[in-house]
Amino acid sequence: MDSMYKTSIHVTRSLSDCGLSATNVSEQDMVMKKGPWTEDEDTLLMNYVSVHGEGHWNSVARCSGLKRNGKSCRLRWLNYLRPNVRHGNITLQEQLLILDLHSRWGNRWSKIAEQLPGRTDNEIKNYWRTRVVKQAKQLKCDVNSKQFRDTLRFVWIPRLIERIQSSSGTAIPNNNSYGQRQTAIKAHSETCGTTNPLMLSEVSSYSSEVDVLLPHSLSESNVSYDLMDSAELGSTWQEWNCYDIQPFEQSNGFGGSELWTDENLYFLQQQLADL
DNA sequence: AATGTCTCCAACCGCCCGCAC
DNA sequence: TGTGCGGGCGGTTGGAGACAT
């Protein structure tokens, strides 16, 4: 197993920064290790960084005794060993923040990660790909499509807000789209005599697979919209498309590319800081 | 119990940019 | 100005474990 992760390189650069001569090392045919890090390697890296500080990752790789390249050392430190790195489930607040920030910045993972203390760009990227993109696939739509963005905006995010509020007993400032959404759905329903099933607020259960969000069944119509079942979704998407959300949301203040106001973003960041 | 499939995520890869020389 | 290097970033891969058959 290990052998498949190994590759040979010659180290010919100057090694004066760690007291080794180039000659000494170039004589060694250094075998650089790849793959999962061991406890011993973690200890070596932590000890080295605690003495010399972060940065100069190629020097770390050369001087710490690790048979890893600089990039690998940097990644291991940033994603795992660095103090205050948080592991484990992404919280509801964090999910909400990720959805909002992604709507603003797109796949700028490192920029998004800056707003989530202790989380790494890699973790957020993985969350997005394994949860959000997965949901888009099950809905048979592109993750960047308007349909999916509407699903996020009108179903996923409101459910997150509700769950955050019910779990914390704290009200998120009321100038977000959710309160407007409730009024808008009501008005839309009265105008059109129908309601987009995704926009219904009476949701009786949740998917067990993901923390949030999509309605399992809709008690009003006794019709099951199991959103984890892509076979059903294929046809319902076409039906949902007949609801023209765009002019509707513009007329009700839903326009614009961002899901949240800066005030709400600040509120969320405060909540995260309190965790 | 054995085998196949799926999911998650740690780690790697390639590209890009800024800086020093 | 051109070149090489270090570091950062986003995309992708592949292994381990969970789950289904």
mmCIF file of C-alpha atoms (C1' of nucleotides) in Angstrom:
data_model
loop_
_atom_site.group_PDB
_atom_site.id
_atom_site.type_symbol
_atom_site.label_atom_id
_atom_site.label_comp_id
_atom_site.label_asym_id
_atom_site.label_seq_id
_atom_site.Cartn_x
_atom_site.Cartn_y
_atom_site.Cartn_z
ATOM 1 C CA MET A 1 0.000 0.000 0.000
ATOM 2 C CA ASP A 2 2.636 2.521 1.031
ATOM 3 C CA SER A 3 4.695 1.976 -2.047
ATOM 4 C CA MET A 4 1.954 3.282 -4.266
ATOM 5 C CA TYR A 5 2.103 6.589 -2.448
ATOM 6 C CA LYS A 6 5.786 7.099 -2.821
ATOM 7 C CA THR A 7 7.587 9.020 -5.463
ATOM 8 C CA SER A 8 11.248 9.856 -5.785
ATOM 9 C CA ILE A 9 12.563 13.369 -6.131
ATOM 10 C CA HIS A 10 15.982 14.887 -5.902
ATOM 11 C CA VAL A 11 16.388 17.799 -3.518
ATOM 12 C CA THR A 12 18.997 20.031 -5.022
ATOM 13 C CA ARG A 13 18.101 23.419 -3.645
ATOM 14 C CA SER A 14 20.146 25.147 -1.014
ATOM 15 C CA LEU A 15 19.440 23.849 2.453
ATOM 16 C CA SER A 16 21.360 26.458 4.366
ATOM 17 C CA ASP A 17 18.200 27.523 6.136
ATOM 18 C CA CYS A 18 18.223 24.371 8.211
ATOM 19 C CA GLY A 19 21.920 23.748 8.441
ATOM 20 C CA LEU A 20 22.206 21.064 5.831
ATOM 21 C CA SER A 21 24.352 21.219 2.782
ATOM 22 C CA ALA A 22 22.852 20.671 -0.602
ATOM 23 C CA THR A 23 25.444 18.067 -1.252
ATOM 24 C CA ASN A 24 24.410 16.014 1.732
ATOM 25 C CA VAL A 25 20.819 15.865 0.702
ATOM 26 C CA SER A 26 21.238 15.605 -3.011
ATOM 27 C CA GLU A 27 23.207 12.485 -2.331
ATOM 28 C CA GLN A 28 20.171 11.074 -0.682
ATOM 29 C CA ASP A 29 17.513 9.990 -3.019
ATOM 30 C CA MET A 30 14.769 11.386 -0.852
ATOM 31 C CA VAL A 31 11.596 9.346 -1.064
ATOM 32 C CA MET A 32 8.642 11.600 -0.425
ATOM 33 C CA LYS A 33 5.711 10.008 1.328
ATOM 34 C CA LYS A 34 2.110 10.562 0.305
ATOM 35 C CA GLY A 35 -1.207 9.477 1.683
ATOM 36 C CA PRO A 36 -2.598 9.569 5.214
ATOM 37 C CA TRP A 37 -0.474 11.133 7.928
ATOM 38 C CA THR A 38 0.680 9.085 10.899
ATOM 39 C CA GLU A 39 0.687 10.244 14.530
ATOM 40 C CA ASP A 40 4.467 10.460 14.469
ATOM 41 C CA GLU A 41 4.387 12.700 11.438
ATOM 42 C CA ASP A 42 1.782 14.913 13.068
ATOM 43 C CA THR A 43 3.952 15.210 16.158
ATOM 44 C CA LEU A 44 7.005 16.105 14.099
ATOM 45 C CA LEU A 45 5.106 18.771 12.221
ATOM 46 C CA MET A 46 3.499 20.253 15.338
ATOM 47 C CA ASN A 47 6.805 20.383 17.150
ATOM 48 C CA TYR A 48 8.480 22.065 14.227
ATOM 49 C CA VAL A 49 5.777 24.689 13.783
ATOM 50 C CA SER A 50 5.611 25.385 17.522
ATOM 51 C CA VAL A 51 9.306 26.270 17.444
ATOM 52 C CA HIS A 52 9.643 27.958 14.064
ATOM 53 C CA GLY A 53 6.135 29.196 13.367
ATOM 54 C CA GLU A 54 3.971 28.844 10.304
ATOM 55 C CA GLY A 55 5.082 29.505 6.775
ATOM 56 C CA HIS A 56 8.130 28.542 4.748
ATOM 57 C CA TRP A 57 6.528 25.186 4.193
ATOM 58 C CA ASN A 58 9.224 23.863 1.938
ATOM 59 C CA SER A 59 11.703 24.585 4.711
ATOM 60 C CA VAL A 60 9.468 22.716 7.124
ATOM 61 C CA ALA A 61 9.448 19.788 4.789
ATOM 62 C CA ARG A 62 13.225 19.834 4.405
ATOM 63 C CA CYS A 63 14.195 20.493 7.984
ATOM 64 C CA SER A 64 11.664 18.775 10.187
ATOM 65 C CA GLY A 65 12.676 15.291 9.215
ATOM 66 C CA LEU A 66 9.360 14.707 7.530
ATOM 67 C CA LYS A 67 9.467 13.008 4.196
ATOM 68 C CA ARG A 68 6.642 15.168 2.945
ATOM 69 C CA ASN A 69 6.620 18.006 0.476
ATOM 70 C CA GLY A 70 5.862 21.549 1.548
ATOM 71 C CA LYS A 71 2.364 21.589 0.197
ATOM 72 C CA SER A 72 1.466 18.463 2.068
ATOM 73 C CA CYS A 73 2.832 19.928 5.324
ATOM 74 C CA ARG A 74 0.922 23.158 4.823
ATOM 75 C CA LEU A 75 -2.306 21.339 4.099
ATOM 76 C CA ARG A 76 -1.966 19.030 7.083
ATOM 77 C CA TRP A 77 -1.299 21.961 9.373
ATOM 78 C CA LEU A 78 -4.108 24.157 8.105
ATOM 79 C CA ASN A 79 -6.760 21.476 7.844
ATOM 80 C CA TYR A 80 -6.015 19.376 10.887
ATOM 81 C CA LEU A 81 -3.225 20.324 13.256
ATOM 82 C CA ARG A 82 -3.671 24.082 13.530
ATOM 83 C CA PRO A 83 -5.072 25.214 16.905
ATOM 84 C CA ASN A 84 -8.809 25.985 17.054
ATOM 85 C CA VAL A 85 -9.646 23.885 14.035
ATOM 86 C CA ARG A 86 -13.161 22.597 14.516
ATOM 87 C CA HIS A 87 -14.110 19.130 13.365
ATOM 88 C CA GLY A 88 -17.442 17.400 13.287
ATOM 89 C CA ASN A 89 -20.875 18.248 12.004
ATOM 90 C CA ILE A 90 -21.528 21.582 10.396
ATOM 91 C CA THR A 91 -24.043 23.360 12.631
ATOM 92 C CA LEU A 92 -27.294 24.847 11.413
ATOM 93 C CA GLN A 93 -25.906 28.347 11.780
ATOM 94 C CA GLU A 94 -22.847 27.375 9.815
ATOM 95 C CA GLN A 95 -24.963 25.792 7.096
ATOM 96 C CA LEU A 96 -27.003 28.948 6.808
ATOM 97 C CA LEU A 97 -23.911 31.084 6.602
ATOM 98 C CA ILE A 98 -22.348 28.854 3.978
ATOM 99 C CA LEU A 99 -25.448 28.985 1.804
ATOM 100 C CA ASP A 100 -25.621 32.725 2.054
ATOM 101 C CA LEU A 101 -21.951 33.381 1.484
ATOM 102 C CA HIS A 102 -21.849 30.989 -1.438
ATOM 103 C CA SER A 103 -24.704 32.915 -3.005
ATOM 104 C CA ARG A 104 -22.558 36.025 -2.706
ATOM 105 C CA TRP A 105 -19.125 34.728 -3.558
ATOM 106 C CA GLY A 106 -19.530 31.427 -5.377
ATOM 107 C CA ASN A 107 -16.821 28.798 -4.922
ATOM 108 C CA ARG A 108 -14.521 31.114 -3.006
ATOM 109 C CA TRP A 109 -14.036 28.502 -0.317
ATOM 110 C CA SER A 110 -11.190 30.132 1.521
ATOM 111 C CA LYS A 111 -13.031 33.439 1.637
ATOM 112 C CA ILE A 112 -16.136 31.710 2.968
ATOM 113 C CA ALA A 113 -14.047 29.811 5.507
ATOM 114 C CA GLU A 114 -12.751 33.092 6.898
ATOM 115 C CA GLN A 115 -16.269 33.823 8.097
ATOM 116 C CA LEU A 116 -16.624 30.491 9.903
ATOM 117 C CA PRO A 117 -14.210 30.347 12.827
ATOM 118 C CA GLY A 118 -12.306 27.103 12.982
ATOM 119 C CA ARG A 119 -13.622 25.734 9.735
ATOM 120 C CA THR A 120 -11.347 25.127 6.783
ATOM 121 C CA ASP A 121 -11.966 25.791 3.134
ATOM 122 C CA ASN A 122 -11.594 22.080 2.524
ATOM 123 C CA GLU A 123 -14.325 21.230 4.999
ATOM 124 C CA ILE A 124 -16.730 23.765 3.553
ATOM 125 C CA LYS A 125 -15.955 22.607 0.052
ATOM 126 C CA ASN A 126 -16.648 19.020 1.076
ATOM 127 C CA TYR A 127 -19.884 20.040 2.749
ATOM 128 C CA TRP A 128 -21.021 21.829 -0.383
ATOM 129 C CA ARG A 129 -20.178 18.970 -2.668
ATOM 130 C CA THR A 130 -21.493 16.133 -0.512
ATOM 131 C CA ARG A 131 -24.710 17.804 0.672
ATOM 132 C CA VAL A 132 -25.709 20.702 -1.493
ATOM 133 C CA VAL A 133 -24.552 19.423 -4.864
ATOM 134 C CA LYS A 134 -26.030 16.062 -4.000
ATOM 135 C CA GLN A 135 -29.409 17.656 -3.409
ATOM 136 C CA ALA A 136 -29.149 19.450 -6.736
ATOM 137 C CA LYS A 137 -28.435 16.182 -8.494
ATOM 138 C CA GLN A 138 -31.435 14.573 -6.870
ATOM 139 C CA LEU A 139 -33.520 17.479 -8.084
ATOM 140 C CA LYS A 140 -32.076 16.884 -11.521
ATOM 141 C CA CYS A 141 -30.968 20.453 -11.885
ATOM 142 C CA ASP A 142 -27.732 22.337 -12.017
ATOM 143 C CA VAL A 143 -26.473 23.595 -8.691
ATOM 144 C CA ASN A 144 -26.101 27.058 -10.205
ATOM 145 C CA SER A 145 -29.507 27.090 -11.845
ATOM 146 C CA LYS A 146 -32.210 29.509 -10.853
ATOM 147 C CA GLN A 147 -34.451 26.595 -9.894
ATOM 148 C CA PHE A 148 -32.009 25.272 -7.379
ATOM 149 C CA ARG A 149 -31.234 28.710 -6.040
ATOM 150 C CA ASP A 150 -34.938 29.219 -5.527
ATOM 151 C CA THR A 151 -35.150 25.914 -3.690
ATOM 152 C CA LEU A 152 -32.367 27.060 -1.416
ATOM 153 C CA ARG A 153 -33.965 30.426 -0.911
ATOM 154 C CA PHE A 154 -37.559 29.373 -0.382
ATOM 155 C CA VAL A 155 -37.242 25.984 1.279
ATOM 156 C CA TRP A 156 -33.814 25.187 2.571
ATOM 157 C CA ILE A 157 -32.946 28.500 4.149
ATOM 158 C CA PRO A 158 -36.360 29.156 5.730
ATOM 159 C CA ARG A 159 -36.272 25.700 7.287
ATOM 160 C CA LEU A 160 -32.799 26.373 8.619
ATOM 161 C CA ILE A 161 -33.986 29.627 10.100
ATOM 162 C CA GLU A 162 -36.946 27.948 11.734
ATOM 163 C CA ARG A 163 -34.788 25.241 13.237
ATOM 164 C CA ILE A 164 -32.212 27.687 14.474
ATOM 165 C CA GLN A 165 -34.903 29.785 16.070
ATOM 166 C CA SER A 166 -36.653 26.809 17.640
ATOM 167 C CA SER A 167 -33.430 25.350 18.979
ATOM 168 C CA SER A 168 -32.024 28.583 20.345
ATOM 169 C CA GLY A 169 -35.200 30.411 21.207
ATOM 170 C CA THR A 170 -33.670 33.402 19.487
ATOM 171 C CA ALA A 171 -35.319 35.398 16.763
ATOM 172 C CA ILE A 172 -33.251 36.290 13.766
ATOM 173 C CA PRO A 173 -33.820 39.914 12.734
ATOM 174 C CA ASN A 174 -37.073 40.116 10.833
ATOM 175 C CA ASN A 175 -35.937 41.927 7.741
ATOM 176 C CA ASN A 176 -34.789 38.771 6.014
ATOM 177 C CA SER A 177 -36.594 37.191 3.121
ATOM 178 C CA TYR A 178 -38.363 34.639 5.266
ATOM 179 C CA GLY A 179 -41.002 36.891 6.729
ATOM 180 C CA GLN A 180 -41.545 38.437 3.352
ATOM 181 C CA ARG A 181 -41.727 34.967 1.912
ATOM 182 C CA GLN A 182 -44.607 33.983 4.158
ATOM 183 C CA THR A 183 -46.581 37.033 3.094
ATOM 184 C CA ALA A 184 -45.610 36.496 -0.499
ATOM 185 C CA ILE A 185 -46.644 32.847 -0.537
ATOM 186 C CA LYS A 186 -49.998 33.773 0.887
ATOM 187 C CA ALA A 187 -50.504 36.493 -1.685
ATOM 188 C CA HIS A 188 -49.320 34.268 -4.485
ATOM 189 C CA SER A 189 -51.644 31.513 -3.417
ATOM 190 C CA GLU A 190 -54.598 33.864 -3.317
ATOM 191 C CA THR A 191 -53.745 35.332 -6.702
ATOM 192 C CA CYS A 192 -53.079 32.090 -8.513
ATOM 193 C CA GLY A 193 -55.332 29.789 -6.559
ATOM 194 C CA THR A 194 -52.472 27.413 -6.059
ATOM 195 C CA THR A 195 -49.209 27.077 -4.230
ATOM 196 C CA ASN A 196 -45.848 25.800 -5.279
ATOM 197 C CA PRO A 197 -45.432 22.676 -3.153
ATOM 198 C CA LEU A 198 -41.891 23.692 -2.361
ATOM 199 C CA MET A 199 -43.108 26.931 -0.925
ATOM 200 C CA LEU A 200 -45.525 25.416 1.544
ATOM 201 C CA SER A 201 -44.567 26.074 5.086
ATOM 202 C CA GLU A 202 -46.472 23.117 6.533
ATOM 203 C CA VAL A 203 -43.746 20.541 6.444
ATOM 204 C CA SER A 204 -44.400 17.446 8.448
ATOM 205 C CA SER A 205 -41.032 15.769 8.496
ATOM 206 C CA TYR A 206 -37.471 16.065 7.353
ATOM 207 C CA SER A 207 -34.989 13.990 5.572
ATOM 208 C CA SER A 208 -32.967 11.960 7.995
ATOM 209 C CA GLU A 209 -29.933 12.146 5.782
ATOM 210 C CA VAL A 210 -29.272 15.823 5.990
ATOM 211 C CA ASP A 211 -29.695 18.164 8.877
ATOM 212 C CA VAL A 212 -32.325 20.311 7.380
ATOM 213 C CA LEU A 213 -34.499 20.895 4.988
ATOM 214 C CA LEU A 214 -36.559 19.323 2.324
ATOM 215 C CA PRO A 215 -40.176 18.350 2.870
ATOM 216 C CA HIS A 216 -40.890 14.642 3.083
ATOM 217 C CA SER A 217 -44.614 14.784 2.907
ATOM 218 C CA LEU A 218 -47.170 17.484 2.611
ATOM 219 C CA SER A 219 -50.083 16.882 4.855
ATOM 220 C CA GLU A 220 -52.380 19.306 3.075
ATOM 221 C CA SER A 221 -52.610 17.314 -0.096
ATOM 222 C CA ASN A 222 -51.765 13.895 1.307
ATOM 223 C CA VAL A 223 -49.306 13.668 -1.533
ATOM 224 C CA SER A 224 -45.860 12.442 -0.667
ATOM 225 C CA TYR A 225 -43.063 14.554 -2.084
ATOM 226 C CA ASP A 226 -40.158 12.527 -0.923
ATOM 227 C CA LEU A 227 -37.407 14.748 -2.191
ATOM 228 C CA MET A 228 -34.825 12.084 -1.749
ATOM 229 C CA ASP A 229 -36.577 10.134 -4.479
ATOM 230 C CA SER A 230 -35.266 11.522 -7.709
ATOM 231 C CA ALA A 231 -37.730 9.519 -9.797
ATOM 232 C CA GLU A 232 -40.571 11.613 -8.445
ATOM 233 C CA LEU A 233 -38.586 14.765 -8.632
ATOM 234 C CA GLY A 234 -37.999 14.572 -12.334
ATOM 235 C CA SER A 235 -41.605 15.325 -13.131
ATOM 236 C CA THR A 236 -42.269 17.712 -10.282
ATOM 237 C CA TRP A 237 -39.507 20.035 -11.380
ATOM 238 C CA GLN A 238 -41.361 20.701 -14.572
ATOM 239 C CA GLU A 239 -44.461 21.487 -12.564
ATOM 240 C CA TRP A 240 -42.571 23.786 -10.267
ATOM 241 C CA ASN A 241 -41.186 25.650 -13.232
ATOM 242 C CA CYS A 242 -44.662 26.858 -14.092
ATOM 243 C CA TYR A 243 -44.573 29.044 -11.014
ATOM 244 C CA ASP A 244 -42.960 32.225 -12.064
ATOM 245 C CA ILE A 245 -41.075 33.186 -8.982
ATOM 246 C CA GLN A 246 -38.847 35.872 -10.428
ATOM 247 C CA PRO A 247 -41.283 38.727 -11.107
ATOM 248 C CA PHE A 248 -43.093 37.712 -7.985
ATOM 249 C CA GLU A 249 -40.093 37.968 -5.767
ATOM 250 C CA GLN A 250 -39.019 41.224 -7.333
ATOM 251 C CA SER A 251 -42.385 42.741 -6.579
ATOM 252 C CA ASN A 252 -42.050 41.626 -2.991
ATOM 253 C CA GLY A 253 -38.532 42.716 -2.405
ATOM 254 C CA PHE A 254 -36.890 39.366 -3.063
ATOM 255 C CA GLY A 255 -34.793 40.645 -5.917
ATOM 256 C CA GLY A 256 -31.033 40.820 -5.837
ATOM 257 C CA SER A 257 -28.393 38.158 -5.776
ATOM 258 C CA GLU A 258 -27.901 37.918 -2.060
ATOM 259 C CA LEU A 259 -30.053 35.922 0.275
ATOM 260 C CA TRP A 260 -29.285 37.917 3.363
ATOM 261 C CA THR A 261 -28.760 41.429 4.485
ATOM 262 C CA ASP A 262 -25.493 42.433 6.066
ATOM 263 C CA GLU A 263 -27.331 42.799 9.349
ATOM 264 C CA ASN A 264 -28.393 39.182 9.301
ATOM 265 C CA LEU A 265 -24.937 38.093 8.250
ATOM 266 C CA TYR A 266 -23.555 39.915 11.255
ATOM 267 C CA PHE A 267 -26.149 38.266 13.482
ATOM 268 C CA LEU A 268 -25.135 34.831 12.270
ATOM 269 C CA GLN A 269 -21.472 35.551 12.771
ATOM 270 C CA GLN A 270 -22.222 36.631 16.330
ATOM 271 C CA GLN A 271 -24.060 33.363 16.923
ATOM 272 C CA LEU A 272 -21.126 31.400 15.574
ATOM 273 C CA ALA A 273 -18.746 33.339 17.755
ATOM 274 C CA ASP A 274 -20.801 32.368 20.789
ATOM 275 C CA LEU A 275 -20.582 28.644 20.060
ATOM 276 C "C1'" DA B 1 -21.575 -13.882 6.475
ATOM 277 C "C1'" DA B 2 -20.078 -12.294 2.053
ATOM 278 C "C1'" DT B 3 -20.201 -9.158 -1.491
ATOM 279 C "C1'" DG B 4 -21.388 -4.984 -3.856
ATOM 280 C "C1'" DT B 5 -22.516 -0.108 -3.690
ATOM 281 C "C1'" DC B 6 -22.589 4.351 -1.754
ATOM 282 C "C1'" DT B 7 -20.996 8.255 1.032
ATOM 283 C "C1'" DC B 8 -17.826 11.107 3.141
ATOM 284 C "C1'" DC B 9 -13.703 13.508 3.565
ATOM 285 C "C1'" DA B 10 -8.524 13.714 3.838
ATOM 286 C "C1'" DA B 11 -5.168 14.430 0.745
ATOM 287 C "C1'" DC B 12 -3.300 15.247 -3.813
ATOM 288 C "C1'" DC B 13 -2.950 17.794 -8.242
ATOM 289 C "C1'" DG B 14 -2.521 21.497 -11.313
ATOM 290 C "C1'" DC B 15 -2.997 26.188 -12.037
ATOM 291 C "C1'" DC B 16 -2.261 30.821 -10.770
ATOM 292 C "C1'" DC B 17 -0.248 34.889 -8.547
ATOM 293 C "C1'" DG B 18 3.127 37.605 -6.171
ATOM 294 C "C1'" DC B 19 7.716 38.309 -5.118
ATOM 295 C "C1'" DA B 20 12.703 38.169 -5.379
ATOM 296 C "C1'" DC B 21 16.523 38.185 -8.168
ATOM 297 C "C1'" DT C 1 11.841 42.060 -18.400
ATOM 298 C "C1'" DG C 2 12.147 37.255 -17.771
ATOM 299 C "C1'" DT C 3 12.557 33.392 -14.799
ATOM 300 C "C1'" DG C 4 12.059 30.501 -10.856
ATOM 301 C "C1'" DC C 5 10.179 29.633 -6.502
ATOM 302 C "C1'" DG C 6 6.870 29.587 -2.620
ATOM 303 C "C1'" DG C 7 2.434 29.647 -1.337
ATOM 304 C "C1'" DG C 8 -2.626 29.741 -1.995
ATOM 305 C "C1'" DC C 9 -6.701 28.183 -4.190
ATOM 306 C "C1'" DG C 10 -10.307 25.294 -6.318
ATOM 307 C "C1'" DG C 11 -11.090 20.835 -8.434
ATOM 308 C "C1'" DT C 12 -10.571 16.017 -8.126
ATOM 309 C "C1'" DT C 13 -9.392 11.473 -6.436
ATOM 310 C "C1'" DG C 14 -9.391 7.353 -3.836
ATOM 311 C "C1'" DG C 15 -9.629 4.815 0.531
ATOM 312 C "C1'" DA C 16 -12.279 3.641 4.686
ATOM 313 C "C1'" DG C 17 -16.374 2.820 6.659
ATOM 314 C "C1'" DA C 18 -21.413 2.521 6.367
ATOM 315 C "C1'" DC C 19 -25.128 0.576 4.306
ATOM 316 C "C1'" DA C 20 -27.781 -2.515 1.202
ATOM 317 C "C1'" DT C 21 -28.551 -6.879 -0.927
#
